[in-house]
PDB file of C-alpha atoms in Angstrom:
ATOM      1  CA  MET A   1       0.000   0.000   0.000  1.00  0.00           C
ATOM      2  CA  ALA A   2       2.825   2.377   0.845  1.00  0.00           C
ATOM      3  CA  PHE A   3       4.170   1.905  -2.690  1.00  0.00           C
ATOM      4  CA  PHE A   4       0.845   2.943  -4.269  1.00  0.00           C
ATOM      5  CA  ASP A   5       0.548   5.896  -1.910  1.00  0.00           C
ATOM      6  CA  LYS A   6       4.048   7.016  -2.885  1.00  0.00           C
ATOM      7  CA  LEU A   7       3.254   6.562  -6.588  1.00  0.00           C
ATOM      8  CA  SER A   8       0.021   8.534  -6.216  1.00  0.00           C
ATOM      9  CA  SER A   9       1.875  11.294  -4.370  1.00  0.00           C
ATOM     10  CA  MET A  10       4.517  11.492  -7.133  1.00  0.00           C
ATOM     11  CA  ALA A  11       1.822  11.698  -9.814  1.00  0.00           C
ATOM     12  CA  LYS A  12       0.033  14.480  -7.910  1.00  0.00           C
ATOM     13  CA  THR A  13       3.330  16.386  -7.529  1.00  0.00           C
ATOM     14  CA  ALA A  14       4.049  16.062 -11.280  1.00  0.00           C
ATOM     15  CA  MET A  15       0.548  17.283 -12.140  1.00  0.00           C
ATOM     16  CA  ASP A  16       0.913  20.225  -9.763  1.00  0.00           C
ATOM     17  CA  LYS A  17       4.256  21.157 -11.348  1.00  0.00           C
ATOM     18  CA  THR A  18       2.788  20.898 -14.853  1.00  0.00           C
ATOM     19  CA  SER A  19      -0.161  23.047 -13.870  1.00  0.00           C
ATOM     20  CA  GLU A  20       2.182  25.526 -12.234  1.00  0.00           C
ATOM     21  CA  MET A  21       4.345  25.709 -15.391  1.00  0.00           C
ATOM     22  CA  ILE A  22       1.262  26.340 -17.531  1.00  0.00           C
ATOM     23  CA  GLU A  23       0.151  29.122 -15.213  1.00  0.00           C
ATOM     24  CA  VAL A  24       3.644  30.690 -15.205  1.00  0.00           C
ATOM     25  CA  GLY A  25       3.757  30.492 -19.019  1.00  0.00           C
ATOM     26  CA  SER A  26       0.362  32.180 -19.189  1.00  0.00           C
ATOM     27  CA  LEU A  27       1.515  34.924 -16.828  1.00  0.00           C
ATOM     28  CA  ASN A  28       4.718  35.446 -18.876  1.00  0.00           C
ATOM     29  CA  SER A  29       2.558  35.832 -22.001  1.00  0.00           C
ATOM     30  CA  LYS A  30       0.524  38.503 -20.212  1.00  0.00           C
ATOM     31  CA  ILE A  31       3.757  40.310 -19.274  1.00  0.00           C
ATOM     32  CA  SER A  32       4.912  40.215 -22.936  1.00  0.00           C
ATOM     33  CA  ALA A  33       1.540  41.588 -24.058  1.00  0.00           C
ATOM     34  CA  GLU A  34       1.794  44.444 -21.549  1.00  0.00           C
ATOM     35  CA  ARG A  35       5.347  45.226 -22.685  1.00  0.00           C
ATOM     36  CA  GLY A  36       4.147  45.299 -26.314  1.00  0.00           C
ATOM     37  CA  LYS A  37       1.449  47.836 -25.381  1.00  0.00           C
ATOM     38  CA  ILE A  38       4.061  49.961 -23.587  1.00  0.00           C
ATOM     39  CA  ALA A  39       6.317  49.902 -26.723  1.00  0.00           C
ATOM     40  CA  GLU A  40       3.359  50.992 -28.910  1.00  0.00           C
ATOM     41  CA  LEU A  41       2.593  53.873 -26.555  1.00  0.00           C
ATOM     42  CA  LYS A  42       6.258  54.957 -26.511  1.00  0.00           C
ATOM     43  CA  GLN A  43       6.240  54.923 -30.311  1.00  0.00           C
ATOM     44  CA  LYS A  44       3.104  57.096 -30.336  1.00  0.00           C
ATOM     45  CA  ILE A  45       4.777  59.536 -27.942  1.00  0.00           C
ATOM     46  CA  GLY A  46       7.826  59.650 -30.220  1.00  0.00           C
ATOM     47  CA  GLU A  47       5.682  60.250 -33.297  1.00  0.00           C
ATOM     48  CA  TYR A  48       3.831  63.032 -31.471  1.00  0.00           C
ATOM     49  CA  TYR A  49       7.072  64.822 -30.584  1.00  0.00           C
ATOM     50  CA  TRP A  50       8.454  64.312 -34.084  1.00  0.00           C
ATOM     51  CA  GLN A  51       5.375  65.906 -35.675  1.00  0.00           C
ATOM     52  CA  ARG A  52       5.533  68.724 -33.139  1.00  0.00           C
ATOM     53  CA  TYR A  53       9.201  69.278 -34.035  1.00  0.00           C
ATOM     54  CA  LEU A  54       8.380  69.368 -37.751  1.00  0.00           C
ATOM     55  CA  ASN A  55       5.642  71.928 -37.076  1.00  0.00           C
ATOM     56  CA  ASN A  56       8.207  74.132 -35.244  1.00  0.00           C
ATOM     57  CA  GLY A  57       6.706  73.362 -31.872  1.00  0.00           C
ATOM     58  CA  ALA A  58       8.793  74.050 -28.781  1.00  0.00           C
ATOM     59  CA  LEU A  59      10.442  70.950 -27.324  1.00  0.00           C
ATOM     60  CA  ASP A  60      12.540  70.296 -24.277  1.00  0.00           C
ATOM     61  CA  ALA A  61      16.291  70.142 -24.904  1.00  0.00           C
ATOM     62  CA  GLU A  62      16.658  66.338 -24.927  1.00  0.00           C
ATOM     63  CA  PRO A  63      13.900  65.435 -27.442  1.00  0.00           C
ATOM     64  CA  ALA A  64      14.886  68.452 -29.564  1.00  0.00           C
ATOM     65  CA  ALA A  65      18.477  67.159 -29.757  1.00  0.00           C
ATOM     66  CA  SER A  66      17.215  63.708 -30.797  1.00  0.00           C
ATOM     67  CA  CYS A  67      15.044  65.303 -33.500  1.00  0.00           C
ATOM     68  CA  GLU A  68      18.059  67.264 -34.780  1.00  0.00           C
ATOM     69  CA  GLU A  69      19.999  63.968 -35.024  1.00  0.00           C
ATOM     70  CA  ILE A  70      17.147  62.369 -36.969  1.00  0.00           C
ATOM     71  CA  LYS A  71      17.106  65.355 -39.340  1.00  0.00           C
ATOM     72  CA  ALA A  72      20.879  65.051 -39.866  1.00  0.00           C
ATOM     73  CA  HIS A  73      20.505  61.330 -40.673  1.00  0.00           C
ATOM     74  CA  GLU A  74      17.712  62.115 -43.168  1.00  0.00           C
ATOM     75  CA  GLU A  75      19.928  64.724 -44.861  1.00  0.00           C
ATOM     76  CA  ALA A  76      22.750  62.162 -45.057  1.00  0.00           C
ATOM     77  CA  ILE A  77      20.343  59.708 -46.732  1.00  0.00           C
ATOM     78  CA  THR A  78      19.334  62.398 -49.264  1.00  0.00           C
ATOM     79  CA  ALA A  79      23.016  63.098 -50.052  1.00  0.00           C
ATOM     80  CA  ILE A  80      23.757  59.363 -50.497  1.00  0.00           C
ATOM     81  CA  GLN A  81      20.732  58.976 -52.790  1.00  0.00           C
ATOM     82  CA  ALA A  82      21.987  61.915 -54.897  1.00  0.00           C
ATOM     83  CA  GLU A  83      25.426  60.248 -55.116  1.00  0.00           C
ATOM     84  CA  ILE A  84      23.820  56.971 -56.234  1.00  0.00           C
ATOM     85  CA  GLN A  85      21.827  58.840 -58.905  1.00  0.00           C
ATOM     86  CA  ALA A  86      24.982  60.602 -60.147  1.00  0.00           C
ATOM     87  CA  LYS A  87      26.813  57.249 -60.422  1.00  0.00           C
ATOM     88  CA  LYS A  88      23.896  55.747 -62.373  1.00  0.00           C
ATOM     89  CA  GLU A  89      23.872  58.702 -64.783  1.00  0.00           C
ATOM     90  CA  ALA A  90      27.665  58.482 -65.264  1.00  0.00           C
ATOM     91  CA  ALA A  91      27.383  54.737 -65.962  1.00  0.00           C
ATOM     92  CA  ALA A  92      24.600  55.368 -68.499  1.00  0.00           C
ATOM     93  CA  GLN A  93      26.735  57.994 -70.275  1.00  0.00           C
ATOM     94  CA  ALA A  94      29.730  55.631 -70.304  1.00  0.00           C
ATOM     95  CA  ALA A  95      27.559  52.896 -71.819  1.00  0.00           C
ATOM     96  CA  GLU A  96      26.471  55.270 -74.598  1.00  0.00           C
ATOM     97  CA  ALA A  97      30.047  56.374 -75.398  1.00  0.00           C
ATOM     98  CA  PRO A  98      31.058  53.241 -77.427  1.00  0.00           C
ATOM     99  CA  VAL A  99      27.863  53.543 -79.474  1.00  0.00           C
ATOM    100  CA  MET A 100      28.756  57.118 -80.404  1.00  0.00           C
ATOM    101  CA  GLN A 101      32.331  56.041 -81.211  1.00  0.00           C
ATOM    102  CA  ALA A 102      31.078  53.225 -83.464  1.00  0.00           C
ATOM    103  CA  THR A 103      29.424  55.739 -85.781  1.00  0.00           C
ATOM    104  CA  ALA A 104      32.693  57.653 -86.339  1.00  0.00           C
ATOM    105  CA  PRO A 105      34.088  57.110 -89.848  1.00  0.00           C
ATOM    106  CA  ALA A 106      37.289  55.132 -90.223  1.00  0.00           C
ATOM    107  CA  ALA A 107      40.459  56.954 -91.171  1.00  0.00           C
ATOM    108  CA  ALA A 108      41.077  57.086 -94.936  1.00  0.00           C
ATOM    109  CA  GLY A 109      41.868  53.546 -96.031  1.00  0.00           C
ATOM    110  CA  GLY A 110      41.517  52.274 -92.458  1.00  0.00           C
ATOM    111  CA  LEU A 111      39.074  49.849 -90.859  1.00  0.00           C
ATOM    112  CA  THR A 112      36.457  50.285 -88.183  1.00  0.00           C
ATOM    113  CA  CYS A 113      36.770  47.733 -85.385  1.00  0.00           C
ATOM    114  CA  GLY A 114      33.823  45.335 -85.283  1.00  0.00           C
ATOM    115  CA  ALA A 115      34.292  44.775 -81.534  1.00  0.00           C
ATOM    116  CA  CYS A 116      34.410  48.324 -80.136  1.00  0.00           C
ATOM    117  CA  GLY A 117      33.697  50.576 -83.140  1.00  0.00           C
ATOM    118  CA  CYS A 118      37.008  52.466 -83.022  1.00  0.00           C
ATOM    119  CA  ALA A 119      38.291  53.966 -86.320  1.00  0.00           C
ATOM    120  CA  ASN A 120      41.804  52.691 -87.141  1.00  0.00           C
ATOM    121  CA  ALA A 121      44.468  53.956 -89.561  1.00  0.00           C
ATOM    122  CA  GLU A 122      45.224  52.218 -92.859  1.00  0.00           C
ATOM    123  CA  GLY A 123      47.423  49.146 -92.492  1.00  0.00           C
ATOM    124  CA  THR A 124      46.437  48.545 -88.854  1.00  0.00           C
ATOM    125  CA  LYS A 125      45.879  44.826 -88.220  1.00  0.00           C
ATOM    126  CA  PHE A 126      44.725  45.043 -84.601  1.00  0.00           C
ATOM    127  CA  CYS A 127      42.423  47.653 -83.083  1.00  0.00           C
ATOM    128  CA  GLN A 128      44.329  50.463 -81.380  1.00  0.00           C
ATOM    129  CA  SER A 129      41.556  50.760 -78.768  1.00  0.00           C
ATOM    130  CA  CYS A 130      40.659  47.196 -77.736  1.00  0.00           C
ATOM    131  CA  GLY A 131      43.294  45.005 -79.445  1.00  0.00           C
ATOM    132  CA  ALA A 132      40.794  42.918 -81.455  1.00  0.00           C
ATOM    133  CA  LYS A 133      41.926  41.636 -84.863  1.00  0.00           C
ATOM    134  CA  LEU A 134      40.583  43.917 -87.584  1.00  0.00           C
ATOM    135  CA  GLU A 135      38.532  42.201 -90.273  1.00  0.00           C
ATOM    136  CA  ALA A 136      37.686  43.753 -93.632  1.00  0.00           C
ATOM    137  CA  PRO A 137      33.949  44.463 -94.001  1.00  0.00           C
ATOM    138  CA  ALA A 138      31.823  41.972 -95.894  1.00  0.00           C
ATOM    139  CA  ALA A 139      30.537  42.722 -99.396  1.00  0.00           C
ATOM    140  CA  GLY A 140      27.433  44.814 -99.173  1.00  0.00           C
ATOM    141  CA  ASP A 141      28.915  46.681 -96.210  1.00  0.00           C
ATOM    142  CA  VAL A 142      31.248  49.685 -96.220  1.00  0.00           C
ATOM    143  CA  CYS A 143      34.616  49.817 -98.002  1.00  0.00           C
ATOM    144  CA  SER A 144      37.758  50.856 -96.128  1.00  0.00           C
ATOM    145  CA  CYS A 145      37.453  54.206 -98.002  1.00  0.00           C
ATOM    146  CA  GLY A 146      34.028  54.732 -96.442  1.00  0.00           C
ATOM    147  CA  ALA A 147      31.892  54.074 -99.542  1.00  0.00           C
ATOM    148  CA  LYS A 148      29.021  51.561 -99.493  1.00  0.00           C
ATOM    149  CA  ILE A 149      29.696  48.471-101.625  1.00  0.00           C
ATOM    150  CA  PRO A 150      26.614  46.836-103.162  1.00  0.00           C
ATOM    151  CA  ALA A 151      26.364  43.128-102.359  1.00  0.00           C
ATOM    152  CA  SER A 152      26.602  42.233-106.063  1.00  0.00           C
ATOM    153  CA  SER A 153      29.801  44.308-106.656  1.00  0.00           C
ATOM    154  CA  LYS A 154      33.292  42.807-106.766  1.00  0.00           C
ATOM    155  CA  PHE A 155      34.945  46.244-106.482  1.00  0.00           C
ATOM    156  CA  CYS A 156      34.314  49.469-104.582  1.00  0.00           C
ATOM    157  CA  PRO A 157      32.445  51.980-106.783  1.00  0.00           C
ATOM    158  CA  GLU A 158      34.416  54.890-105.221  1.00  0.00           C
ATOM    159  CA  CYS A 159      38.050  53.781-105.000  1.00  0.00           C
ATOM    160  CA  GLY A 160      38.111  50.601-107.084  1.00  0.00           C
ATOM    161  CA  LYS A 161      39.515  48.381-104.352  1.00  0.00           C
ATOM    162  CA  PRO A 162      38.382  44.763-104.489  1.00  0.00           C
ATOM    163  CA  ALA A 163      35.388  44.086-102.267  1.00  0.00           C
ATOM    164  CA  PRO A 164      36.373  41.941 -99.316  1.00  0.00           C
ATOM    165  CA  ARG A 165      35.149  38.370 -99.429  1.00  0.00           C
ATOM    166  CA  PRO A 166      31.975  37.774 -97.408  1.00  0.00           C
ATOM    167  CA  GLU A 167      32.463  36.740 -93.808  1.00  0.00           C
ATOM    168  CA  THR A 168      31.673  33.132 -93.176  1.00  0.00           C
ATOM    169  CA  LYS A 169      29.876  32.007 -90.082  1.00  0.00           C
ATOM    170  CA  VAL A 170      32.001  30.095 -87.620  1.00  0.00           C
ATOM    171  CA  ILE A 171      30.111  27.449 -85.682  1.00  0.00           C
ATOM    172  CA  CYS A 172      31.766  26.015 -82.584  1.00  0.00           C
ATOM    173  CA  ALA A 173      31.825  22.294 -81.821  1.00  0.00           C
ATOM    174  CA  CYS A 174      29.231  23.008 -79.100  1.00  0.00           C
ATOM    175  CA  GLY A 175      26.860  24.369 -81.772  1.00  0.00           C
ATOM    176  CA  ALA A 176      27.044  28.076 -80.856  1.00  0.00           C
ATOM    177  CA  GLU A 177      27.834  30.745 -83.455  1.00  0.00           C
ATOM    178  CA  ILE A 178      31.096  32.590 -82.766  1.00  0.00           C
ATOM    179  CA  PRO A 179      30.946  36.322 -83.639  1.00  0.00           C
ATOM    180  CA  GLN A 180      33.454  37.454 -86.275  1.00  0.00           C
ATOM    181  CA  ALA A 181      35.302  39.734 -83.843  1.00  0.00           C
ATOM    182  CA  SER A 182      35.607  37.025 -81.158  1.00  0.00           C
ATOM    183  CA  ARG A 183      38.496  34.618 -80.773  1.00  0.00           C
ATOM    184  CA  PHE A 184      36.616  32.363 -78.378  1.00  0.00           C
ATOM    185  CA  CYS A 185      33.172  30.759 -78.259  1.00  0.00           C
ATOM    186  CA  PRO A 186      30.796  32.789 -76.070  1.00  0.00           C
ATOM    187  CA  GLU A 187      29.087  29.586 -74.854  1.00  0.00           C
ATOM    188  CA  CYS A 188      31.875  27.114 -74.027  1.00  0.00           C
ATOM    189  CA  GLY A 189      35.048  29.233 -74.300  1.00  0.00           C
ATOM    190  CA  ALA A 190      36.719  27.082 -76.988  1.00  0.00           C
ATOM    191  CA  ALA A 191      39.111  28.872 -79.373  1.00  0.00           C
ATOM    192  CA  ALA A 192      37.541  29.943 -82.682  1.00  0.00           C
ATOM    193  CA  VAL A 193      38.974  28.114 -85.714  1.00  0.00           C
ATOM    194  CA  ARG A 194      38.688  30.055 -88.995  1.00  0.00           C
ATOM    195  CA  GLU A 195      40.054  29.511 -92.488  1.00  0.00           C
ATOM    196  CA  GLY A 196      43.656  30.642 -92.717  1.00  0.00           C
ATOM    197  CA  ASP A 197      44.302  30.207 -88.962  1.00  0.00           C
ATOM    198  CA  GLU A 198      47.529  28.431 -88.129  1.00  0.00           C
ATOM    199  CA  THR A 199      47.007  24.999 -86.583  1.00  0.00           C
TER     200      THR A 199
END
């Protein structure tokens, strides 16, 4: 009998402790709720003083100093945003610069780079701006003298130079087309192999 009494006593103690823990947890939740209400009220007080400050209302020294700090931080944000905008505008202008350069005519007898659009002097084999190999324009494009060559012509109608042979498409082993100005495949990075290249 003593064993069962002891077991019953232990069970009652465990139940009491569980009930006590539930009650304590409930009370802690009530404390958290009260603290949340206090934080909301403090925020309302802060918003009230901030609006009063903005409306040139008189404030005590301490809240006025805090409002001045907030104003200084807001001004710093405005300055940073202006700096970001200036950087974006400078980047946009830099991006437009190569496009404007590409429309510049090539020097007499020279070639315009297909990669960056820079005009190069006659006899130049590699672009003086980006280092890309210069390729003669395809028939139907523009002659090195600047005149347009009809696709059916074998010679330039302005200077009489032979029209360059049409560019042939270079297809990489991976199946991607390699642009004429590129030395490597844009998809897999393999070296471009063109007619006349040394093996």
